[in-house]
Tab-separated table of C-alpha atoms in Angstrom:
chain	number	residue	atom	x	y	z
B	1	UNK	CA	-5.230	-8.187	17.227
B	2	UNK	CA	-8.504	-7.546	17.020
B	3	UNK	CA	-10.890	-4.141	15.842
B	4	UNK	CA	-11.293	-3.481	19.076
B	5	UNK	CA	-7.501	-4.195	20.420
B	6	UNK	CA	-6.585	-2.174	17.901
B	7	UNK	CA	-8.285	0.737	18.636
B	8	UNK	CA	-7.059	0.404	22.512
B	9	UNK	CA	-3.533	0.052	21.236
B	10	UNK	CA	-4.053	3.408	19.052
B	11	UNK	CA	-5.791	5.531	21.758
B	12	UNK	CA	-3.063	4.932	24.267
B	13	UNK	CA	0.022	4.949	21.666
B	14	UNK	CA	-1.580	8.077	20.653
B	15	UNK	CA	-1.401	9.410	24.711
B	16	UNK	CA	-5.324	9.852	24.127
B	17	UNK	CA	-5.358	12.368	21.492
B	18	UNK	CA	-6.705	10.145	19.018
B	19	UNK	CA	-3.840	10.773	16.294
B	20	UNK	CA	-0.293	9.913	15.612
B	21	UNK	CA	2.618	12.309	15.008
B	22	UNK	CA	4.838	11.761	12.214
B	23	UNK	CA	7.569	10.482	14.692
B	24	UNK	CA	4.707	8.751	16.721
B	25	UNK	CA	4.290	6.947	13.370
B	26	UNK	CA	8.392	6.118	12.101
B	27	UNK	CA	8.389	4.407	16.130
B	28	UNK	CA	5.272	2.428	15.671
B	29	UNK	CA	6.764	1.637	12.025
B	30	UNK	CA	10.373	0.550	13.072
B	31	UNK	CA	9.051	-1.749	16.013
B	32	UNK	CA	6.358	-3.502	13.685
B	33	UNK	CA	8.891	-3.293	10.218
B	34	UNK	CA	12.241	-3.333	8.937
B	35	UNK	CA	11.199	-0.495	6.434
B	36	UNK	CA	14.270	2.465	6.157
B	37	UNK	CA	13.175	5.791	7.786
B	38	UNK	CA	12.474	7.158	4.243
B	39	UNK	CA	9.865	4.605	3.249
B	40	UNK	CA	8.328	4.523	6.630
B	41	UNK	CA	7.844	8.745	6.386
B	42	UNK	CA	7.048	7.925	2.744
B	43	UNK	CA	3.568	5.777	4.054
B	44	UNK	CA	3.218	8.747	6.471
B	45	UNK	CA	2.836	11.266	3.486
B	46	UNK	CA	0.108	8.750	1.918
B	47	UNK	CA	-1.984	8.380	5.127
B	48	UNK	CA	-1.543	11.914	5.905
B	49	UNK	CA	-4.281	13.371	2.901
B	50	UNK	CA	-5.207	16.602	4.584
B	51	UNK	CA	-0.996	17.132	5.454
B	52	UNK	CA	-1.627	18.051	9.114
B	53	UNK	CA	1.297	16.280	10.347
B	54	UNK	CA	-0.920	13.527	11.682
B	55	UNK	CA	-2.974	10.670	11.145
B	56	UNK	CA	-6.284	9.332	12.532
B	57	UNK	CA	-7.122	5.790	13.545
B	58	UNK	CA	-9.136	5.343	10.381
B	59	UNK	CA	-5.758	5.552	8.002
B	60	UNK	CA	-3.770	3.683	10.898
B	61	UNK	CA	-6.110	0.809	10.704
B	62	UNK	CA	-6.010	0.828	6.813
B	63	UNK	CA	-2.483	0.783	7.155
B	64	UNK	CA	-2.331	-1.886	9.428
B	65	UNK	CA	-4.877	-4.070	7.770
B	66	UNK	CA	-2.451	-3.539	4.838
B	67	UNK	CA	0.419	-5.330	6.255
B	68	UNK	CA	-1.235	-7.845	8.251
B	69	UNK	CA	-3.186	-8.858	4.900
B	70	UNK	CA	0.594	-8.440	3.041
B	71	UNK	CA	2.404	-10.551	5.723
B	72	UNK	CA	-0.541	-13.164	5.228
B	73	UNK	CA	-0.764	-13.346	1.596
B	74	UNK	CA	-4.074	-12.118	1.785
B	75	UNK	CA	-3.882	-8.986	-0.482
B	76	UNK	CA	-7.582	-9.743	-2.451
B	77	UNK	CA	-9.105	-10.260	0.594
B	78	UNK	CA	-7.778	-6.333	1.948
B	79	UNK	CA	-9.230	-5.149	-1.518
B	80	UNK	CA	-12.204	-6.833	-1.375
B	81	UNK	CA	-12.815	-4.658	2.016
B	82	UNK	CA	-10.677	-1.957	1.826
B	83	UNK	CA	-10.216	-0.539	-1.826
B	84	UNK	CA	-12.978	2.380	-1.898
B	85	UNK	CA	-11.562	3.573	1.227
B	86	UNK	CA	-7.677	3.018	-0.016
B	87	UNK	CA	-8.920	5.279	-3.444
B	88	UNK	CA	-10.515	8.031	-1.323
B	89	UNK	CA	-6.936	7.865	0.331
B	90	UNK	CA	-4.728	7.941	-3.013
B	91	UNK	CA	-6.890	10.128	-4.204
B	92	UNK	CA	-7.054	12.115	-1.353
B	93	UNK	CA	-11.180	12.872	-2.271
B	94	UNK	CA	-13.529	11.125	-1.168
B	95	UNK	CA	-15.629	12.367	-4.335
B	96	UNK	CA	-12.520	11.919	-6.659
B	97	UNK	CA	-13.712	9.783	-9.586
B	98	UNK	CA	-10.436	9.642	-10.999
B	99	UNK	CA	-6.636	9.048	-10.025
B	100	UNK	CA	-3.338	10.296	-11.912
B	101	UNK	CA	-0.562	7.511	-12.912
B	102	UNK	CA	1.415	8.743	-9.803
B	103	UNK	CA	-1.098	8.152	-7.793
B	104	UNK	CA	-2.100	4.709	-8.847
B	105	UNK	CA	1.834	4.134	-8.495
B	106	UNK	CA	1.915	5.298	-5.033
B	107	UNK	CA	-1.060	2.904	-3.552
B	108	UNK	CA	1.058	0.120	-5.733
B	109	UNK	CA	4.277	1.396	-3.875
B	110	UNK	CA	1.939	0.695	-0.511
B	111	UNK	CA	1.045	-2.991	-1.603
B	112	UNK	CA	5.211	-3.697	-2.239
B	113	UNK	CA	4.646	-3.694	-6.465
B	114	UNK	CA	7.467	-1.330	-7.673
B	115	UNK	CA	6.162	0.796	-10.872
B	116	UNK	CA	8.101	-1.478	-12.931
B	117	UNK	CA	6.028	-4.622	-11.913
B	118	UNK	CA	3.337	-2.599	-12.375
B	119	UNK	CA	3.096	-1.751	-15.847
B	120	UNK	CA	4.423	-4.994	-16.948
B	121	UNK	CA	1.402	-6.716	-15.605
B	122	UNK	CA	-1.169	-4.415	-16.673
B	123	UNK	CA	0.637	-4.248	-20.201
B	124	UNK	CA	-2.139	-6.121	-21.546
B	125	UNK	CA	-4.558	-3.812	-20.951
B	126	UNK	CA	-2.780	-1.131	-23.461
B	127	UNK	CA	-2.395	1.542	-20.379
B	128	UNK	CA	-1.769	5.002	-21.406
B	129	UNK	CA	0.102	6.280	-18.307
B	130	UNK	CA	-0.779	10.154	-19.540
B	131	UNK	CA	-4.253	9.604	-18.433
B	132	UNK	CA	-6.318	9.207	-15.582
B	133	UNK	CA	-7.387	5.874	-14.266
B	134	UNK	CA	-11.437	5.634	-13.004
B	135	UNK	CA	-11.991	4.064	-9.988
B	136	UNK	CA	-13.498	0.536	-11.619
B	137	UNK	CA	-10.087	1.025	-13.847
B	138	UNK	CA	-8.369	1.579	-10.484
B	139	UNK	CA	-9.925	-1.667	-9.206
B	140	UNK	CA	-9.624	-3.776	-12.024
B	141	UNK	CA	-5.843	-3.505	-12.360
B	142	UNK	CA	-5.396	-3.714	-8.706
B	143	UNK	CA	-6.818	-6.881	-8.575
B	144	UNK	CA	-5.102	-8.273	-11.455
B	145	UNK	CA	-1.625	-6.960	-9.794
B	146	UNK	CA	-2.278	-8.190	-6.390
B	147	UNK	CA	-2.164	-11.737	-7.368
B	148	UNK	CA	1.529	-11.209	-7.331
B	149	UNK	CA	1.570	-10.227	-4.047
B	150	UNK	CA	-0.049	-13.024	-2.610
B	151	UNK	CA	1.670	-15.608	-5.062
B	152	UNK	CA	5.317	-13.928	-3.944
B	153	UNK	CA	3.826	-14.632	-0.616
B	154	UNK	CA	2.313	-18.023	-1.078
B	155	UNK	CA	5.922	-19.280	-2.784
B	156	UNK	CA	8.097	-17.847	0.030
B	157	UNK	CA	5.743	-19.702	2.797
B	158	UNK	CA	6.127	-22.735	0.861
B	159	UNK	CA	9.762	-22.606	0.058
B	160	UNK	CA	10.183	-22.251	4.103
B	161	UNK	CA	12.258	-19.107	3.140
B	162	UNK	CA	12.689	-15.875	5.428
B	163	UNK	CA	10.986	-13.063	4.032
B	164	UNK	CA	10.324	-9.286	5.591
B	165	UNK	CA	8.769	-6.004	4.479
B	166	UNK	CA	11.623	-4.980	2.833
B	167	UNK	CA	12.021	-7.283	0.029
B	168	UNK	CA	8.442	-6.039	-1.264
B	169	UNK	CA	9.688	-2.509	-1.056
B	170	UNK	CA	12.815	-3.290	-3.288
B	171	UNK	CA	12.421	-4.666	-6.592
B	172	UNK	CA	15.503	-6.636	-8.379
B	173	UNK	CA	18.143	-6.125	-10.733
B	174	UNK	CA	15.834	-8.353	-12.850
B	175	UNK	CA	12.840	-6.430	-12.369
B	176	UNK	CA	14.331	-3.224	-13.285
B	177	UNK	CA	15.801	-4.887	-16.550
B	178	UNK	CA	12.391	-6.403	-17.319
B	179	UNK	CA	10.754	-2.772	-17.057
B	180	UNK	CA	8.818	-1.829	-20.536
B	181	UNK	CA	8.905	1.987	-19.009
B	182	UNK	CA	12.661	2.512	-18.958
């Protein structure tokens, strides 16, 4: 689907209005996902910055960039052309030079990482979770992270395995056992 379909598909989901309803959005969700209704309303609560109840076709194409770059194991390539616009999101500034833990967490909690994963990978980088995280931090740890994304994604196409949305929303019994936070 290109830009272009895309935009068709949103202007006449949207009945012309040029934004989706939070229900608009959990339909849209539940045909393209198998995300529960509280994770799909979740998402809705991140795209929805100015918490109008609705969300343009610039978050609903950053959104569905987002899983058609998860689904393809192409996670660098979304940040390569997506992460200014996916801070200005979290952040919910566009002038915001800085995010909170939470926040960082919650764009992690959009690419399928669970907090847990999170930290462990970035433990390197002696993270104080008490402070905020500039943007070039912002970047530079999502990159590192994202490499487990499309490595999860790259072993499950190559194992011939099934795999949906939902096992990147869900971490293990390992993964919460492995978490330095807990």
């Amino acid at each position: 689907m290109g830009f272009k379909n895309c935009q068709k598909f949103f202007h006449d989901e949207s009945g012309g209005k040029g934004t989706f309803t939070e229900n608009q959005f959990i339909h849209f969700m539940r045909e393209l996902t198998d995300l529960g209704d509280y994770q799909i309303v979740e998402m809705f609560d991140i795209f929805d910055c100015d918490d109008t109840g609705i969300i343009g076709f610039k978050a609903f194409f950053l959104l569905f960039s987002l899983i058609t770059a998860l689904e393809s194991g192409n996670g660098k390539q979304f940040l390569y052309l997506h992460l200014d616009a996916m801070f200005e999101l979290i952040a919910r500034s566009a002038t915001a030079t800085h995010v909170t833990w939470q926040e960082f967490i919650r764009f992690g909690y959009l690419m399928g990482i669970n907090e847990c994963e999170i930290y462990n990978h970035l433990h390197m980088f002696n993270i104080n979770i008490f402070h905020k995280i500039s943007r070039d931090e912002f970047q530079m740890y999502y990159f590192v992270v994202v490499d487990t994304l499309d490595e999860r994604k790259k072993n499950v196409k190559n194992n011939d395995s099934a795999d949906t949305m939902q096992s990147y929303y869900s971490g293990t019994d390992d993964d919460r056992r492995n978490c330095s936070i807990m």
